[in-house]
Coordinates of C-alpha atoms and ligand atoms in Angstrom, one line a residue:
X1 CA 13.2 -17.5 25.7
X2 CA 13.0 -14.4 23.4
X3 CA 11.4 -16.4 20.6
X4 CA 8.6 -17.0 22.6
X5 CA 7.6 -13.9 23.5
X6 CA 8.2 -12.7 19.0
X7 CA 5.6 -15.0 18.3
X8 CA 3.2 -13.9 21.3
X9 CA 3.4 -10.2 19.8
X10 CA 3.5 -12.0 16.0
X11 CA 0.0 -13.9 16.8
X12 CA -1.0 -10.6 18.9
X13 CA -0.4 -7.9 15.5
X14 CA -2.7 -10.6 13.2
X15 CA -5.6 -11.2 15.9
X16 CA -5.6 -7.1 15.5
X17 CA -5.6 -7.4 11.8
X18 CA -8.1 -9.6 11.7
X19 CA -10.4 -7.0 14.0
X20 CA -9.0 -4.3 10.7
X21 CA -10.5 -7.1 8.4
X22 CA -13.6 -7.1 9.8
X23 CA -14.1 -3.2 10.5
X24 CA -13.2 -2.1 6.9
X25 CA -15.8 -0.2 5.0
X26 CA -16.8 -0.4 1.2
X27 CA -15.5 0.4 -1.9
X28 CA -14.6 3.6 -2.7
X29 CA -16.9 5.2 -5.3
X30 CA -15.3 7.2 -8.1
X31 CA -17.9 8.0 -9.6
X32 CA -18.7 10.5 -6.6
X33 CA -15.3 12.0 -5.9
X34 CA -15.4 15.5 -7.5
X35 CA -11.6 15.0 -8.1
X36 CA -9.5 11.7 -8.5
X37 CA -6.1 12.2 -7.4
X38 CA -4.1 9.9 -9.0
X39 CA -0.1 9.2 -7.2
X40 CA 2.7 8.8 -9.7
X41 CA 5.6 6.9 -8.4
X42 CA 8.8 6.5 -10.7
X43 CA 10.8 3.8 -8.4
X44 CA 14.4 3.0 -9.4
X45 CA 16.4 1.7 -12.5
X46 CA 13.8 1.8 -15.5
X47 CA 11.2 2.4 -13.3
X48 CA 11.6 6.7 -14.2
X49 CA 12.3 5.8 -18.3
X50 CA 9.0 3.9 -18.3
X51 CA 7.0 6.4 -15.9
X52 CA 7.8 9.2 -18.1
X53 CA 6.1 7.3 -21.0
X54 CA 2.9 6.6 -18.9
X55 CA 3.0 9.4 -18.0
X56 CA 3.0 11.2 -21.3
X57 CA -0.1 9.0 -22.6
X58 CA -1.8 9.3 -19.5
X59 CA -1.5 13.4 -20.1
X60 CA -3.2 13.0 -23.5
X61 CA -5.5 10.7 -22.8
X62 CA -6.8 12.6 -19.7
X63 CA -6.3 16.2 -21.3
X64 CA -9.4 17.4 -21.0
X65 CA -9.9 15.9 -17.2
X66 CA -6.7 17.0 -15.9
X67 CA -7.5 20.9 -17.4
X68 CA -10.8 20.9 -15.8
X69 CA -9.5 19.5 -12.6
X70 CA -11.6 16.3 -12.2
X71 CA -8.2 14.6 -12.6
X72 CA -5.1 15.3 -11.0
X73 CA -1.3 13.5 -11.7
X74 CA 0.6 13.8 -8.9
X75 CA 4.3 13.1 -8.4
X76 CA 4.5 11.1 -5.6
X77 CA 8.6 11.5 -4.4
X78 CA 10.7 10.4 -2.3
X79 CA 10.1 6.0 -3.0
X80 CA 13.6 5.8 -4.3
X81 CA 16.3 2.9 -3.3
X82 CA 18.5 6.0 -2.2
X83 CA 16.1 7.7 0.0
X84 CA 15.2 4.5 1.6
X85 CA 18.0 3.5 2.6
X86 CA 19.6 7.1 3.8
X87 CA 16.1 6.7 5.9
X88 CA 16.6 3.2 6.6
X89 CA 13.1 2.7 5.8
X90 CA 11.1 0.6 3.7
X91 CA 8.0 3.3 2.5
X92 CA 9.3 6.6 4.4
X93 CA 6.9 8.0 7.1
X94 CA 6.6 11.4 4.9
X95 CA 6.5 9.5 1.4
X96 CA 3.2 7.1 2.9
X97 CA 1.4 10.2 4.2
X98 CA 1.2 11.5 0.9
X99 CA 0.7 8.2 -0.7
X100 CA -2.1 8.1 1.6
X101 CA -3.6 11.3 0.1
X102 CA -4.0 9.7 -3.5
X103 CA -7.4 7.8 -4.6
X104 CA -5.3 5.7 -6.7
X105 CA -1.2 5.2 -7.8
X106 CA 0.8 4.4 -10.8
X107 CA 3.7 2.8 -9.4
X108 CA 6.9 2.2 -11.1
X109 CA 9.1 -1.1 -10.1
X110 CA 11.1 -0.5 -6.5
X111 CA 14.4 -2.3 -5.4
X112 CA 14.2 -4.3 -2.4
X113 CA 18.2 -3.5 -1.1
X114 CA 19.7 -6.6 -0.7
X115 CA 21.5 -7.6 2.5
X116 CA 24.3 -9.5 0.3
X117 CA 25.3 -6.2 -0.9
X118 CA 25.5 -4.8 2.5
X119 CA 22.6 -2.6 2.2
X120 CA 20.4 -2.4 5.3
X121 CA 17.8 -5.2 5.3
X122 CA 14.7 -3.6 5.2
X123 CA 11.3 -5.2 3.7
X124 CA 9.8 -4.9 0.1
X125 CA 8.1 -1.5 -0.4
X126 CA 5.6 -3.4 -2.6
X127 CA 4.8 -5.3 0.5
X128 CA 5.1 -2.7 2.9
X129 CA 2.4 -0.4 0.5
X130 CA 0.0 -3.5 0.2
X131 CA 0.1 -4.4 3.7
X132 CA -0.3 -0.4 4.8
X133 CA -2.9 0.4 2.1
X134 CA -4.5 -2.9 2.7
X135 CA -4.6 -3.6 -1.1
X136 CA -5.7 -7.3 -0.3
X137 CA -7.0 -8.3 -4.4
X138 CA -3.1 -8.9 -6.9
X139 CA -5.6 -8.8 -10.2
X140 CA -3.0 -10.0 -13.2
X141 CA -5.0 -10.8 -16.4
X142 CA -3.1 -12.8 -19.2
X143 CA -4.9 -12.9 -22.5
X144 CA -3.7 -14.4 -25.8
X145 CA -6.8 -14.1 -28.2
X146 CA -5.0 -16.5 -31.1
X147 CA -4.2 -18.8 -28.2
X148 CA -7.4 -19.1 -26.8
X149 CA -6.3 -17.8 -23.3
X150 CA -8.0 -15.8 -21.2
X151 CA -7.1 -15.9 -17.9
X152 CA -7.2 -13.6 -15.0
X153 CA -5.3 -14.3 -11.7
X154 CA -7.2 -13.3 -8.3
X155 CA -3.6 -13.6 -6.3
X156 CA -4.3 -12.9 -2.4
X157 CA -1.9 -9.8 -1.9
X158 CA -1.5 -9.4 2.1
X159 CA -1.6 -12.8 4.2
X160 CA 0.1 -16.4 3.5
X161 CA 4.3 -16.0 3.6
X162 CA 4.4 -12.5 3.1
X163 CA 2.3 -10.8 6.2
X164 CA 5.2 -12.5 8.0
X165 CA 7.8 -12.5 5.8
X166 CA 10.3 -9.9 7.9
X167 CA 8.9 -11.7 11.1
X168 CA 10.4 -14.7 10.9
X169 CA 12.8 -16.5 14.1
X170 CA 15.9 -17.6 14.1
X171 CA 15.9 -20.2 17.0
X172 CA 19.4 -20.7 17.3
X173 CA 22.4 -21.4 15.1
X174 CA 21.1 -24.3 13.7
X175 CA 16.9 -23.6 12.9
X176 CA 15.2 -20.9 11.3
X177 CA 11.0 -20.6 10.9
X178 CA 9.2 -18.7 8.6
X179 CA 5.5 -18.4 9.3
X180 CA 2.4 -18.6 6.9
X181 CA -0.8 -16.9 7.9
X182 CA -4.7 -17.3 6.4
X183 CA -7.7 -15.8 7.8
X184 CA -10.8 -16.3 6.8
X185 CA -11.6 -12.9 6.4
X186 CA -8.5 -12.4 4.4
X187 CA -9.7 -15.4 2.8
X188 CA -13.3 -14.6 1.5
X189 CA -12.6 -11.1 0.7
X190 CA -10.2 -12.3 -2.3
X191 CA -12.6 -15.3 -3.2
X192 CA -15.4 -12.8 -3.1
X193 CA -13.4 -10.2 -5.6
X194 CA -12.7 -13.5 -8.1
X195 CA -16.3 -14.6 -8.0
X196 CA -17.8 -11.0 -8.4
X197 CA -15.6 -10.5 -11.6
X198 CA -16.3 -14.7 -12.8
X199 CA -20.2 -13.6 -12.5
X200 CA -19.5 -10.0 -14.4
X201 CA -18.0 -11.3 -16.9
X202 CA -20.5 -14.1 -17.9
X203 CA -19.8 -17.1 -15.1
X204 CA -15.9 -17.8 -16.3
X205 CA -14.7 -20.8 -14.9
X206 CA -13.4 -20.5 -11.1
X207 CA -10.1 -22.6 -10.7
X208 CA -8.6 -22.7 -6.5
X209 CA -5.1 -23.9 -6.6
X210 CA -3.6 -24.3 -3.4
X211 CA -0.9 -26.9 -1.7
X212 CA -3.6 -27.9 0.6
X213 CA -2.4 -31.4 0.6
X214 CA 0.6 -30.5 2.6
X215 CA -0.3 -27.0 4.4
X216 CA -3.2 -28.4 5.9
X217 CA -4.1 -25.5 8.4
X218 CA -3.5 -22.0 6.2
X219 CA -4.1 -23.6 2.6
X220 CA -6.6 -26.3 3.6
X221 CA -8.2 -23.5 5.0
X222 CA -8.2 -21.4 2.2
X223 CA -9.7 -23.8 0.0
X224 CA -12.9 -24.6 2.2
X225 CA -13.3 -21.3 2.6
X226 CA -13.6 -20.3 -1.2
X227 CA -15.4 -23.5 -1.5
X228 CA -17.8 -22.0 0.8
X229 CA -17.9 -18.7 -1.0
X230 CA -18.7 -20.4 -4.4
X231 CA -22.2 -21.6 -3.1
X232 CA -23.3 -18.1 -3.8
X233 CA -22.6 -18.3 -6.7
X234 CA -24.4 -21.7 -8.2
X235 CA -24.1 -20.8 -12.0
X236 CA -20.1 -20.4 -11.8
X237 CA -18.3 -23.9 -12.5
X238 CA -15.7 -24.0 -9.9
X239 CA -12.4 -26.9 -9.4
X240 CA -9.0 -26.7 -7.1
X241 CA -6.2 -27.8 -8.2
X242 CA -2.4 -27.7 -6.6
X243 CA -0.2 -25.4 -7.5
X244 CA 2.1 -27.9 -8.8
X245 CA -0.3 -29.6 -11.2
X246 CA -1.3 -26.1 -12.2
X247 CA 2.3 -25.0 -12.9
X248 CA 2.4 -27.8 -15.5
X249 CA -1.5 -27.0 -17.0
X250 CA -0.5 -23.6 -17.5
X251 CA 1.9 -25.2 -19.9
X252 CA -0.4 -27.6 -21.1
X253 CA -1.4 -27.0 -24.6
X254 CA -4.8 -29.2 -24.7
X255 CA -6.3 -28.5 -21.5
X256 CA -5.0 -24.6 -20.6
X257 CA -7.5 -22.6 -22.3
X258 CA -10.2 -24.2 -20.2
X259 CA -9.3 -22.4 -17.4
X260 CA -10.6 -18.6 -16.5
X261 CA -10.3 -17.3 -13.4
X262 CA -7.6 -17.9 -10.6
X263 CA -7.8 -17.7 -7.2
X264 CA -4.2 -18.5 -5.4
X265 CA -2.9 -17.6 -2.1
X266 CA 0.2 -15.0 -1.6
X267 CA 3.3 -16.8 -2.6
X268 CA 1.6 -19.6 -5.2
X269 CA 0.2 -16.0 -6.8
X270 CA 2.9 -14.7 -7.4
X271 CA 4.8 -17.6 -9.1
X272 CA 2.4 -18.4 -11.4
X273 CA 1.5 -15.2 -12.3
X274 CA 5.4 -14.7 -13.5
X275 CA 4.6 -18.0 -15.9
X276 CA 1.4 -16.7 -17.1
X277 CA 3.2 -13.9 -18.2
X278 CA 6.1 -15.4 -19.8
X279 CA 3.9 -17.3 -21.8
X280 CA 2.3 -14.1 -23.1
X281 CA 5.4 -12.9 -24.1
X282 CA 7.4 -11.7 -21.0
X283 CA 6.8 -10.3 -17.5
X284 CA 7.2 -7.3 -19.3
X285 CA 3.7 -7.3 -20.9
X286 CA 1.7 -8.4 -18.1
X287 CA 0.0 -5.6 -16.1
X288 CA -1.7 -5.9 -12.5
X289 CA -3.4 -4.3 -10.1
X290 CA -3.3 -4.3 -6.3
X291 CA -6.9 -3.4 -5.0
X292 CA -8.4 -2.8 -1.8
X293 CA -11.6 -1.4 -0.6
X294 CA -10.1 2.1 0.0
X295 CA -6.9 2.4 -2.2
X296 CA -5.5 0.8 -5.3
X297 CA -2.2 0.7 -6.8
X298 CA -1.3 -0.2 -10.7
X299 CA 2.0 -1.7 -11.3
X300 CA 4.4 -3.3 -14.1
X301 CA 4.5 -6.8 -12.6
X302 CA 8.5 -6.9 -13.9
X303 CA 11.0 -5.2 -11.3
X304 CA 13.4 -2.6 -11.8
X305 CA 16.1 -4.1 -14.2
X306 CA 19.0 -2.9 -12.8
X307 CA 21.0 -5.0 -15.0
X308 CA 19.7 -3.0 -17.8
X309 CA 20.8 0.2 -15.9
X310 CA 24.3 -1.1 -15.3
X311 CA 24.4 -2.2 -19.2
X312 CA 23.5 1.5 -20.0
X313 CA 20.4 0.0 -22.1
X314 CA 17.8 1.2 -19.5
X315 CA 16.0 3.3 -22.6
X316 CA 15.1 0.5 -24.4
X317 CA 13.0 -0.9 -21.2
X318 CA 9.5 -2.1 -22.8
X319 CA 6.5 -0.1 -21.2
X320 CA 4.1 -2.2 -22.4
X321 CA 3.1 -3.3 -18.6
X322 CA 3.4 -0.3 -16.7
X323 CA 1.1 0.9 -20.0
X324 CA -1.1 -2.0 -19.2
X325 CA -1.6 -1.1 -15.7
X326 CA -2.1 2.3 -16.2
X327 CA -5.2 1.0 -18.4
X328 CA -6.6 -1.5 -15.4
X329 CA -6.6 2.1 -13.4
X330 CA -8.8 3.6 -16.1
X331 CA -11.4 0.9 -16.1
X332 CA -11.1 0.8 -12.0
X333 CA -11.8 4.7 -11.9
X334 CA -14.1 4.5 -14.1
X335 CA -12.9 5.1 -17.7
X336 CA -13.8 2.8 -19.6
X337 CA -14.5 4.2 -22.6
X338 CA -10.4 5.5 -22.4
X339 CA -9.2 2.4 -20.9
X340 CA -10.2 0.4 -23.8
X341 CA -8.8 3.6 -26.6
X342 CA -5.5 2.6 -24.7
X343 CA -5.9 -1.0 -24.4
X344 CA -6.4 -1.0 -28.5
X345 CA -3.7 1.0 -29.1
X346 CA -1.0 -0.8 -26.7
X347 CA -2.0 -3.7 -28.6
X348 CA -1.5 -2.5 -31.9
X349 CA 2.3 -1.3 -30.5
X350 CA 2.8 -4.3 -29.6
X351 CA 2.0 -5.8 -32.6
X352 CA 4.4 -3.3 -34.5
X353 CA 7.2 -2.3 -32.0
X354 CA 9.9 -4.9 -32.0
X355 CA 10.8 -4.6 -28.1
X356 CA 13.8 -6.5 -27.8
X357 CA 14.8 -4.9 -24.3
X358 CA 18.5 -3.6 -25.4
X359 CA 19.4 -1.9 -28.5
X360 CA 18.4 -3.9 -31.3
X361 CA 15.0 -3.2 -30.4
X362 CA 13.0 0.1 -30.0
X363 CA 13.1 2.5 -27.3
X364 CA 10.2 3.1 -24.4
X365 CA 10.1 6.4 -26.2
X366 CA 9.2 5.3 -29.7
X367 CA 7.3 2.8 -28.0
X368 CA 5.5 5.7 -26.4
X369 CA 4.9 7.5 -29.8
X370 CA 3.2 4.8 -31.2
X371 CA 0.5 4.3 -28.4
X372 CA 0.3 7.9 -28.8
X373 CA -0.2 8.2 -32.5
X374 CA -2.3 5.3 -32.3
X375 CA -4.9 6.7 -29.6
X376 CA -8.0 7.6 -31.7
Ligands
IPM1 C1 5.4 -9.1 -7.6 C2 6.8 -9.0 -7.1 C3 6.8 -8.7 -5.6 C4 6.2 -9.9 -4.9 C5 8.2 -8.4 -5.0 C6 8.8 -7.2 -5.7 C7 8.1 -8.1 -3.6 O1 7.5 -10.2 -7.4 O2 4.6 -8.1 -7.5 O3 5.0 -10.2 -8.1 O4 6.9 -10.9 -4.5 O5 5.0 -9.8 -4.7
MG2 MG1 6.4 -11.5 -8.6

């Protein structure tokens, strides 16, 4: 029986990960790297229009930086849906080795080819570069200051559906399993990351949503182990909720602002990080950032829009996130004080840019000029 022997080497590959879990070392220090390398990686459809802006902004902001070589912006090639597909690979070999010599990465959105249109059915590169980079911590603030909202999402970025996700059996004609994987090292590194922050940032409100009521082993799991986590922290208020009841808070006009912090496995993460962000105004506004304790990667949380490509309005793609993440990256190497210059400007673009996302709105370009004329 085939099957039997996938899910001997499926359980065999996550008993090593856990062993990778346990051997990984600390943070990486910026503050003692005499140079920062920082990847640039366009992706497809508007993923080159609204690179090019960040990457103008990102040139004046870090002028002086990139001039003196303490900073360096490098082009990152090669992650397009055409080169991985004439390599029939999901990151290339060559394109992850030199990912893998950047401290940090701007990266654009990336096509996952789909096997409906015949393209060969290889795996997310967002997945494959979280899962290779170990970037364990999805970190997706939502903030609405006239709202009263202020949430940021602690979204568990390598385990739950996804470390599986490609892996899954067909049985026979009839049955096909997925699988769903929690560890509890996996577990308390992303509870630790949301706690840390909730305690920075003056004990926020710790809220676990999870399905634990029907995934007993992986989410009940999850949630005694960030219940476990939370007793070192005895000042932070802390509840669980499931994700369905959550769906509807986040809606919730009299009880959502209550909430601060998130901590959600994989697949719940990633779903109600798309509604956060629709209630801010779009998935095209929301940044987020994909952290481990070696690497991180910034990202637009939208995807690549090729129905705005095919529509020939690709131009008038809103960089607000990719913008937004390239801010996060500031703050995470370090640069604050240039991380908030942009944050102040991007808001006051979007508060003057109408963005409509074809052409009765603005360009990424004029979009661009604003932030720009607006850093001070
Ligand atoms: C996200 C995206 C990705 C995900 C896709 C592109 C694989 O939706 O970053 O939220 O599912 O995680
Ligand atoms: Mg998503």
């Amino acid at each position: 029986m085939e099957y039997i022997k996938h899910l001997e080497k499926i359980i065999e590959e996550q008993l090593a990960r856990v062993e990778r879990i346990k051997n990984s070392h600390g943070f990486t220090d910026f503050t003692n790297l005499d140079k920062i390398v920082i990847g640039i990686i366009d992706g497809d459809g508007i993923g080159p229009i609204i690179l090019k802006e960040a990457k103008r902004v990102l040139n004046e902001l870090l002028k002086d930086e990139i001039s003196s070589c303490k900073i360096e912006l490098r082009a990152i090639d090669g992650l397009t849906l055409e080169n991985r597909i004439a390599k029939n690979a999901t990151v290339p070999e060559d394109v992850l080795n030199a990912i893998k010599e950047c401290h940090v990465l701007l990266k654009g959105p990336t096509t996952t080819p789909s096997k409906a249109a015949n393209l060969p059915n290889i795996e997310s590169a967002n997945v494959t570069l979280r899962r290779e980079l170990d970037l364990f911590a999805n970190v997706r603030p939502v903030c609405i200051p006239e709202k009263n909202i202020d949430w940021v999402f602690y979204r568990e970025n390598t385990e739950g559906e996804y470390a599986l996700g490609s892996k899954g059996i067909e049985i026979n004609e009839e049955i096909s399993m997925d699988f769903k994987v929690t560890t509890t090292g996996g577990t308390k590194r992303i509870a630790k990351a949301a706690f840390e922050y909730a305690k920075a940032n003056g004990n926020k409100n710790v809220s676990i949503v999870t399905k634990a009521n029907i995934m007993k082993k992986t989410d009940g799991k999850f949630l005694d182990l960030c219940y476990q986590v939370a007793k070192d922290y005895p000042n932070i208020h802390v509840d669980d909720w499931y994700v369905d009841i959550m769906a509807a808070n986040l809606v919730n006009e009299q009880i959502r602002s209550n909430f601060n912090v998130f901590i959600l496995p994989n697949l719940y993460g990633d779903i109600i990080t798309d509604e956060a962000a629709q209630i801010q105004g779009g998935v095209g506004t929301a940044g987020s950032a994909n952290v481990g304790a070696q690497y991180a990667m910034f990202e637009a949380i939208h995807g690549s829009a090729p129905r705005m490509v095919a529509d020939d309005i690709a131009e008038y793609a809103n960089p607000s996130s990719i913008l937004k993440a390239a801010e996060m990256m500031l703050r995470h190497i370090g640069y604050t004080e240039k991380a908030d210059k942009l944050l102040a400007a991007l808001n006051l673009a979007q508060a003057n840019k109408h963005m409509t996302g074809d052409a009765s709105g603005e360009t990424a370009a004029a979009f661009a000029d604003y932030v720009l004329s607006a850093l001070v």
